[in-house]
Amino acid sequence: MLEIIFDLLANNAVPLQEHVSTDVVHGSLPKAAAALGVGLAALGAGIAERGIGAAAVGAIAEDREFFGIGLVMTVLPETLVILALVVIFLV
Amino acid sequence: MSSSETGNYEYVSARVRSRRAYLYGDEEYRRFVRMGPGEISRYMEETTYAKEVNEFGARYKGVDLIEYALNHNLASQFEDLLRWSEGELYEHISRYLKKFDAWNVKTILRGIYAKEDIERIRDDLIPAGEFKSAFLEQLIGSSDIEEFVNLLEGTMFGKVLIKGFREYEDTGLLVPLENAIDRCYYQQLLRKTEVVEDPSLVLYTDFLRAEIDFKNIMNALRITHSGSEIPITEYYIQGGKQFTAAKLSSSMKNLDEMISMIRESTYGEQLSGAIEKLEGADSLISFEHELEAVLLEYCDRLSHVYPLSICPVIAFVLSKEKEIENVRAIARGKEAGLSPEEIEKQLVIS
């Protein structure tokens, strides 16, 4: 999948080359990759939350007291996205 | 990967685990043993049985109230399991819960055989299986065993019952019919789980085969204990893991041999406590209870190893059944005037 995206980026870059120098294109490549990284991290978090959310709702249905802990557990994988977001500021 | 195909294991096991936490423990049983039926039903009203006790409270009282509340609660809890589950998980649960169809069919069969009162047969049914209550009513109403077998023709028990009925006509014994039902139940369970490679299902199959093994041991022990000459092949259920029919029938002539066979099998270690009890006492009951407790423990372990599988659900079904049996034993024991110590002996506590 990554190859396709890089291909797309490269192909789109061709007409740009006429106006902008190659340095700029190369400079934006890491940013695009970082953005992709954050997106993938969010996807991973979503998959993780699917299972946890189902279990949490099940537990809350049995006992409302689980609401607090269920909520915390459900959003726990969200830390993945926050950590991935750091990458944005690094590039 | 949609949940409708594979099943919503997360949701169901979370709910089942939560329900499991509300089951009665040792402490409650010990308290029940010292209470009268009225007190027990009052206590039950404050726990998960509130709805049933309130519903039947006006019509029944004492032990009957407890019995009705227990049976209906069991049925409604197992209905919930089916309501929650989806896809593959639903298939597994509904197949396992056919256990109660087998139970009901056997109960009615015995009732008809013994010409028991319709009301009394109805009391002993557990409406948790697939058969609708109208169909069960029809079965109870059948005038003799032939009519009963004919009514069941379209169901999963149909074919084997017709075969068993021929034997019944020759011998006049219920055994072939009852065995046909048991065998049929386990075969339909194992048939669908044989060809899978999912590790959790492999373990589930293992558990089912252990359950069959234990059933076979129990049957063999009962025959040996009663001193009757019926060959074990009459009772034997195919699909067990450890004990073949030949192995059982060669050692069942004598109780000591039987015990040493169990000790040498892979269950020997887990059952060591039970085996000692069996050697010491001549009552089979405590051994039977020990077997049940070991099976429950085995299933519990599986449900920790594979939390997202059918195992937690089966563990819940088994422990709920134990709870029902225990409370019923206490209530009935109280009614019969047994002492608390004697009643405690009848309980399966794991």
XYZ file of C-alpha atoms in Angstrom:
441
model
C 0.000 0.000 0.000
C 2.828 2.353 0.867
C 4.416 1.898 -2.556
C 1.226 2.950 -4.264
C 1.045 6.089 -2.164
C 4.650 6.962 -2.842
C 4.046 6.329 -6.538
C 1.096 8.664 -6.430
C 3.145 11.281 -4.649
C 5.928 10.929 -7.220
C 3.524 11.094 -10.167
C 1.778 14.130 -8.788
C 5.154 15.653 -8.243
C 6.014 15.526 -11.947
C 3.939 18.508 -13.119
C 4.987 20.384 -9.999
C 8.587 20.004 -10.981
C 8.009 22.389 -13.839
C 7.309 25.257 -11.438
C 8.864 24.284 -8.149
C 12.371 23.103 -7.473
C 12.928 19.427 -6.534
C 14.143 20.500 -3.105
C 10.654 21.568 -2.093
C 9.158 18.262 -3.215
C 11.751 16.326 -1.281
C 11.171 18.520 1.698
C 7.423 17.785 1.795
C 7.832 14.043 1.448
C 8.643 13.419 5.147
C 5.619 15.495 6.129
C 3.346 13.449 3.922
C 4.796 10.275 5.403
C 4.268 11.597 8.936
C 0.666 12.461 8.136
C 0.176 8.959 6.819
C 1.736 7.581 9.992
C -0.766 9.446 12.156
C -3.610 8.181 9.990
C -2.447 4.604 10.306
C -2.040 4.993 14.060
C -5.618 6.241 14.271
C -6.778 3.242 12.252
C -4.964 0.914 14.649
C -6.506 2.663 17.640
C -9.914 2.315 16.020
C -9.494 -1.419 15.560
C -8.384 -1.793 19.177
C -11.281 0.303 20.429
C -13.790 -1.780 18.527
C -13.226 -4.798 20.769
C -12.773 -2.864 23.976
C -15.834 -0.733 23.296
C -17.993 -3.811 22.690
C -16.780 -5.379 25.930
C -17.253 -2.111 27.841
C -20.815 -1.674 26.618
C -21.498 -5.263 27.615
C -20.167 -4.658 31.097
C -22.076 -1.369 31.463
C -25.292 -3.104 30.368
C -24.888 -5.478 33.301
C -23.806 -2.897 35.843
C -23.850 0.866 35.385
C -20.967 1.249 37.792
C -18.639 0.093 35.035
C -19.308 3.294 33.106
C -16.228 5.157 34.394
C -13.724 2.356 34.056
C -15.312 1.259 30.768
C -14.883 4.719 29.305
C -11.242 4.919 30.386
C -10.487 1.477 28.967
C -12.206 2.290 25.704
C -10.206 5.431 25.035
C -6.925 3.960 26.220
C -5.742 3.052 22.678
C -6.243 6.719 21.807
C -2.832 7.307 23.401
C -1.430 5.649 20.292
C -2.755 8.480 18.144
C -1.465 11.127 20.527
C 1.986 9.589 20.472
C 1.849 9.365 16.699
C 0.924 13.033 16.582
C 4.320 13.859 18.088
C 5.864 12.801 14.778
C 4.133 15.734 13.087
C 6.137 18.180 15.202
C 9.395 16.331 14.668
C 9.506 16.580 10.878
C -13.844 -9.423 9.962
C -17.363 -8.237 10.565
C -18.802 -9.291 13.883
C -21.880 -10.765 12.252
C -19.764 -13.554 10.755
C -17.336 -14.456 13.501
C -19.452 -13.444 16.458
C -19.331 -10.653 19.009
C -17.125 -12.441 21.504
C -16.055 -9.268 23.333
C -19.562 -8.141 24.132
C -20.904 -11.518 25.150
C -17.957 -12.537 27.282
C -18.002 -9.191 29.120
C -21.673 -9.641 29.965
C -21.254 -13.279 30.869
C -18.332 -12.536 33.162
C -20.314 -9.859 34.888
C -23.249 -12.234 35.380
C -20.907 -14.851 36.685
C -19.784 -12.504 39.443
C -23.369 -12.412 40.710
C -23.685 -16.178 41.119
C -23.957 -17.461 44.673
C -20.715 -18.442 46.353
C -19.761 -20.718 49.238
C -20.815 -18.141 51.771
C -24.371 -17.918 50.435
C -24.737 -21.684 50.314
C -23.572 -21.969 53.876
C -26.158 -19.385 54.851
C -28.913 -21.081 52.830
C -28.239 -24.381 54.536
C -29.237 -22.766 57.818
C -32.345 -21.047 56.449
C -35.877 -22.257 55.820
C -37.410 -22.254 52.296
C -39.237 -18.983 53.031
C -36.046 -17.252 54.055
C -34.189 -18.580 51.042
C -36.805 -17.238 48.641
C -36.739 -13.893 50.428
C -32.984 -13.774 50.038
C -33.294 -14.746 46.379
C -35.703 -11.881 45.880
C -32.925 -9.469 46.732
C -30.529 -10.960 44.192
C -30.729 -11.894 40.502
C -33.894 -13.897 41.047
C -35.985 -10.855 41.993
C -38.146 -10.878 38.860
C -38.989 -14.576 39.038
C -39.659 -14.648 42.785
C -42.013 -11.698 42.433
C -43.739 -13.230 39.442
C -44.387 -16.597 41.064
C -44.645 -15.373 44.632
C -48.408 -15.012 44.472
C -49.004 -18.481 43.048
C -46.496 -20.681 44.825
C -44.679 -20.691 48.088
C -41.899 -22.496 49.903
C -39.891 -25.012 47.939
C -42.152 -24.817 44.875
C -41.583 -21.097 44.600
C -37.829 -21.625 44.743
C -38.004 -24.357 42.144
C -40.057 -22.311 39.691
C -37.923 -19.231 40.194
C -34.759 -21.263 39.588
C -35.990 -22.952 36.425
C -37.384 -19.810 34.879
C -34.346 -17.746 35.767
C -32.120 -20.371 34.156
C -34.223 -20.306 31.021
C -34.298 -16.524 30.778
C -30.560 -16.194 31.380
C -29.794 -18.680 28.628
C -32.237 -16.956 26.321
C -30.263 -13.778 26.978
C -27.091 -15.523 25.826
C -28.731 -16.314 22.506
C -30.169 -12.824 22.215
C -26.768 -11.182 22.653
C -24.690 -13.394 20.455
C -24.217 -13.181 16.722
C -22.789 -15.267 13.893
C -20.549 -18.177 14.693
C -20.819 -17.609 18.439
C -24.608 -17.865 18.243
C -24.290 -21.146 16.402
C -22.016 -22.594 19.065
C -24.152 -21.460 21.978
C -27.406 -22.648 20.475
C -25.861 -26.012 19.720
C -24.593 -26.329 23.283
C -27.939 -25.292 24.748
C -29.643 -28.157 22.955
C -28.493 -29.925 26.091
C -31.749 -28.752 27.614
C -33.747 -30.126 24.713
C -32.087 -33.463 25.401
C -32.863 -33.040 29.113
C -36.515 -32.161 28.470
C -37.020 -34.971 26.013
C -35.517 -37.455 28.481
C -37.619 -36.109 31.336
C -40.826 -36.394 29.349
C -39.841 -39.850 28.151
C -39.320 -41.043 31.726
C -42.532 -39.370 32.785
C -44.540 -41.131 30.102
C -42.825 -44.424 30.879
C -43.609 -44.111 34.573
C -47.146 -42.820 33.794
C -46.394 -39.757 35.849
C -48.836 -36.921 36.358
C -48.666 -34.338 33.544
C -48.345 -31.518 36.057
C -45.313 -33.151 37.654
C -43.548 -33.724 34.352
C -44.148 -30.104 33.448
C -42.567 -28.968 36.712
C -39.314 -30.709 35.896
C -38.845 -29.243 32.434
C -36.270 -26.546 31.852
C -37.550 -24.282 29.077
C -34.070 -23.245 27.933
C -33.645 -25.310 24.791
C -34.819 -24.806 21.255
C -38.134 -26.608 21.501
C -41.050 -24.246 21.950
C -43.199 -24.741 25.008
C -46.208 -25.588 22.805
C -44.221 -28.458 21.322
C -43.151 -29.639 24.767
C -46.796 -29.562 25.834
C -47.630 -31.732 22.851
C -44.892 -34.147 23.873
C -46.109 -34.312 27.471
C -49.601 -34.987 26.175
C -48.589 -38.026 24.140
C -50.367 -41.102 25.408
C -47.570 -43.634 24.924
C -43.944 -43.826 23.883
C -44.742 -44.624 20.280
C -46.702 -41.406 19.881
C -43.895 -39.544 21.622
C -41.295 -40.925 19.208
C -43.487 -40.070 16.238
C -43.887 -36.497 17.420
C -40.128 -36.095 17.556
C -39.635 -37.421 14.058
C -38.775 -34.115 12.412
C -36.300 -33.036 15.093
C -32.624 -33.880 15.462
C -33.516 -36.771 17.750
C -35.944 -38.252 15.207
C -33.787 -40.798 13.424
C -31.970 -42.206 16.432
C -35.146 -42.417 18.474
C -36.878 -44.529 15.861
C -33.924 -46.914 15.979
C -33.942 -46.905 19.765
C -37.686 -47.462 19.798
C -37.325 -50.763 17.991
C -34.961 -51.929 20.714
C -37.324 -50.631 23.338
C -40.114 -52.686 21.858
C -37.949 -55.807 22.118
C -36.616 -55.268 25.604
C -39.077 -52.945 27.326
C -36.145 -50.972 28.738
C -35.818 -47.203 28.486
C -32.028 -47.324 28.285
C -31.724 -47.549 24.479
C -33.979 -44.530 24.020
C -32.235 -42.435 26.636
C -28.830 -43.281 25.219
C -29.969 -42.465 21.737
C -30.807 -38.957 22.947
C -27.482 -38.431 24.713
C -25.432 -39.779 21.847
C -27.323 -37.713 19.354
C -26.706 -34.560 21.363
C -22.951 -35.047 21.656
C -22.590 -36.107 18.083
C -24.218 -32.963 16.739
C -21.901 -30.936 19.007
C -18.714 -32.632 17.879
C -19.573 -32.916 14.213
C -19.442 -29.177 13.681
C -16.263 -28.551 15.668
C -14.102 -31.317 14.242
C -12.715 -29.636 11.169
C -11.579 -26.295 12.539
C -8.084 -25.077 13.248
C -8.847 -22.125 15.483
C -6.944 -22.898 18.715
C -9.815 -21.788 20.926
C -12.183 -24.147 19.144
C -9.692 -26.969 19.359
C -9.695 -26.491 23.124
C -13.469 -26.274 23.159
C -13.601 -29.610 21.368
C -11.164 -30.927 23.943
C -13.488 -29.775 26.667
C -16.478 -31.456 25.027
C -14.519 -34.675 24.714
C -13.528 -34.465 28.359
C -17.190 -33.987 29.217
C -18.024 -37.133 27.242
C -15.206 -39.012 28.995
C -16.567 -38.006 32.379
C -20.057 -39.049 31.369
C -18.732 -42.416 30.284
C -16.815 -42.885 33.544
C -19.907 -41.972 35.496
C -22.067 -44.430 33.607
C -19.508 -47.194 33.982
C -19.131 -46.498 37.705
C -22.861 -46.522 38.208
C -23.209 -49.849 36.412
C -20.313 -51.346 38.351
C -21.665 -50.002 41.598
C -25.130 -51.357 41.048
C -23.634 -54.744 40.218
C -25.726 -55.138 37.092
C -24.524 -57.013 34.044
C -25.389 -54.500 31.337
C -22.460 -54.144 28.908
C -20.980 -50.650 28.795
C -21.426 -50.468 25.019
C -25.115 -49.931 25.740
C -24.297 -46.649 27.442
C -21.115 -45.651 25.733
C -21.033 -42.246 24.057
C -18.627 -41.943 21.143
C -16.140 -39.103 20.953
C -14.388 -39.242 24.317
C -10.685 -38.527 24.491
C -9.282 -41.095 26.881
C -11.533 -44.044 27.465
C -12.564 -46.347 24.670
C -15.518 -48.656 25.086
C -13.173 -51.660 25.155
C -10.982 -50.097 27.840
C -13.994 -49.285 30.001
C -15.665 -52.645 29.644
C -12.483 -54.570 30.473
C -11.919 -52.702 33.716
C -15.460 -52.142 34.866
C -15.951 -55.544 36.389
C -14.226 -54.413 39.490
C -14.285 -51.042 41.158
C -10.596 -50.991 42.120
C -9.515 -51.647 38.577
C -11.789 -48.885 37.409
C -10.286 -46.432 39.885
C -6.743 -47.305 38.879
C -7.684 -46.791 35.248
C -8.935 -43.284 36.011
C -5.811 -42.609 38.036
C -3.576 -43.598 35.129
C -5.414 -41.401 32.637
C -4.563 -37.755 32.021
C -7.311 -36.735 34.429
C -5.596 -38.651 37.249
C -3.816 -35.633 38.647
C -6.808 -33.304 38.636
C -9.054 -35.969 40.050
C -6.683 -37.244 42.731
C -8.783 -35.748 45.523
C -11.952 -37.245 44.108
C -10.364 -40.650 43.611
C -9.295 -40.764 47.245
C -12.836 -39.947 48.296
C -14.202 -42.654 46.050
C -11.833 -45.212 47.535
C -12.738 -44.230 51.061
C -16.500 -44.017 50.822
C -18.922 -46.180 48.958
C -21.098 -43.296 47.982
C -20.845 -42.409 44.335
C -22.460 -39.044 44.914
C -19.368 -37.314 46.248
C -17.327 -38.673 43.375
C -19.923 -37.476 40.905
C -19.827 -34.016 42.448
C -16.072 -34.006 42.347
C -16.155 -34.894 38.649
C -18.504 -32.007 38.008
C -16.299 -29.614 39.950
C -13.224 -30.726 37.989
C -15.016 -30.241 34.686
C -16.068 -26.774 35.766
C -12.525 -25.927 36.787
C -11.202 -27.158 33.443
C -13.657 -24.974 31.596
C -12.801 -22.021 33.818
C -9.158 -22.408 32.969
C -9.975 -22.475 29.281
C -11.971 -19.292 29.637
C -8.939 -17.538 31.096
C -6.618 -18.816 28.391
C -9.020 -17.889 25.599
C -11.183 -15.030 26.889
C -12.508 -14.252 23.412
C -14.000 -17.619 22.628
C -17.002 -19.738 23.474
C -15.253 -20.975 26.649
C -16.378 -18.187 29.054
C -19.953 -18.742 27.899
C -19.789 -22.481 28.503
C -18.157 -21.845 31.889
C -21.076 -19.568 32.751
C -23.636 -22.111 31.579
C -22.014 -24.815 33.687
C -21.694 -22.700 36.817
C -25.244 -21.390 36.470
C -26.452 -24.973 36.229
C -24.460 -25.860 39.338
C -25.987 -22.938 41.180
C -29.487 -24.051 40.272
C -28.717 -27.609 41.328
C -27.191 -26.491 44.607
C -30.029 -24.192 45.601
C -32.539 -26.854 44.625
C -30.653 -29.468 46.655
C -30.694 -27.179 49.682
C -34.400 -26.408 49.344
C -35.349 -30.036 48.789
C -33.039 -31.174 51.580
C -34.638 -28.702 53.963
C -38.071 -29.939 52.956
C -37.041 -33.526 53.618
C -35.677 -32.512 57.025
C -32.004 -33.285 56.382
C -29.406 -31.802 58.690
C -27.224 -28.944 57.407
C -24.192 -31.251 57.321
C -25.990 -33.782 55.174
C -27.173 -31.091 52.794
C -23.686 -29.652 52.488
C -22.498 -33.026 51.277
C -24.909 -32.776 48.353
C -23.531 -29.495 47.087
C -21.048 -28.990 44.288
C -18.799 -26.185 45.423
C -15.773 -25.314 43.375
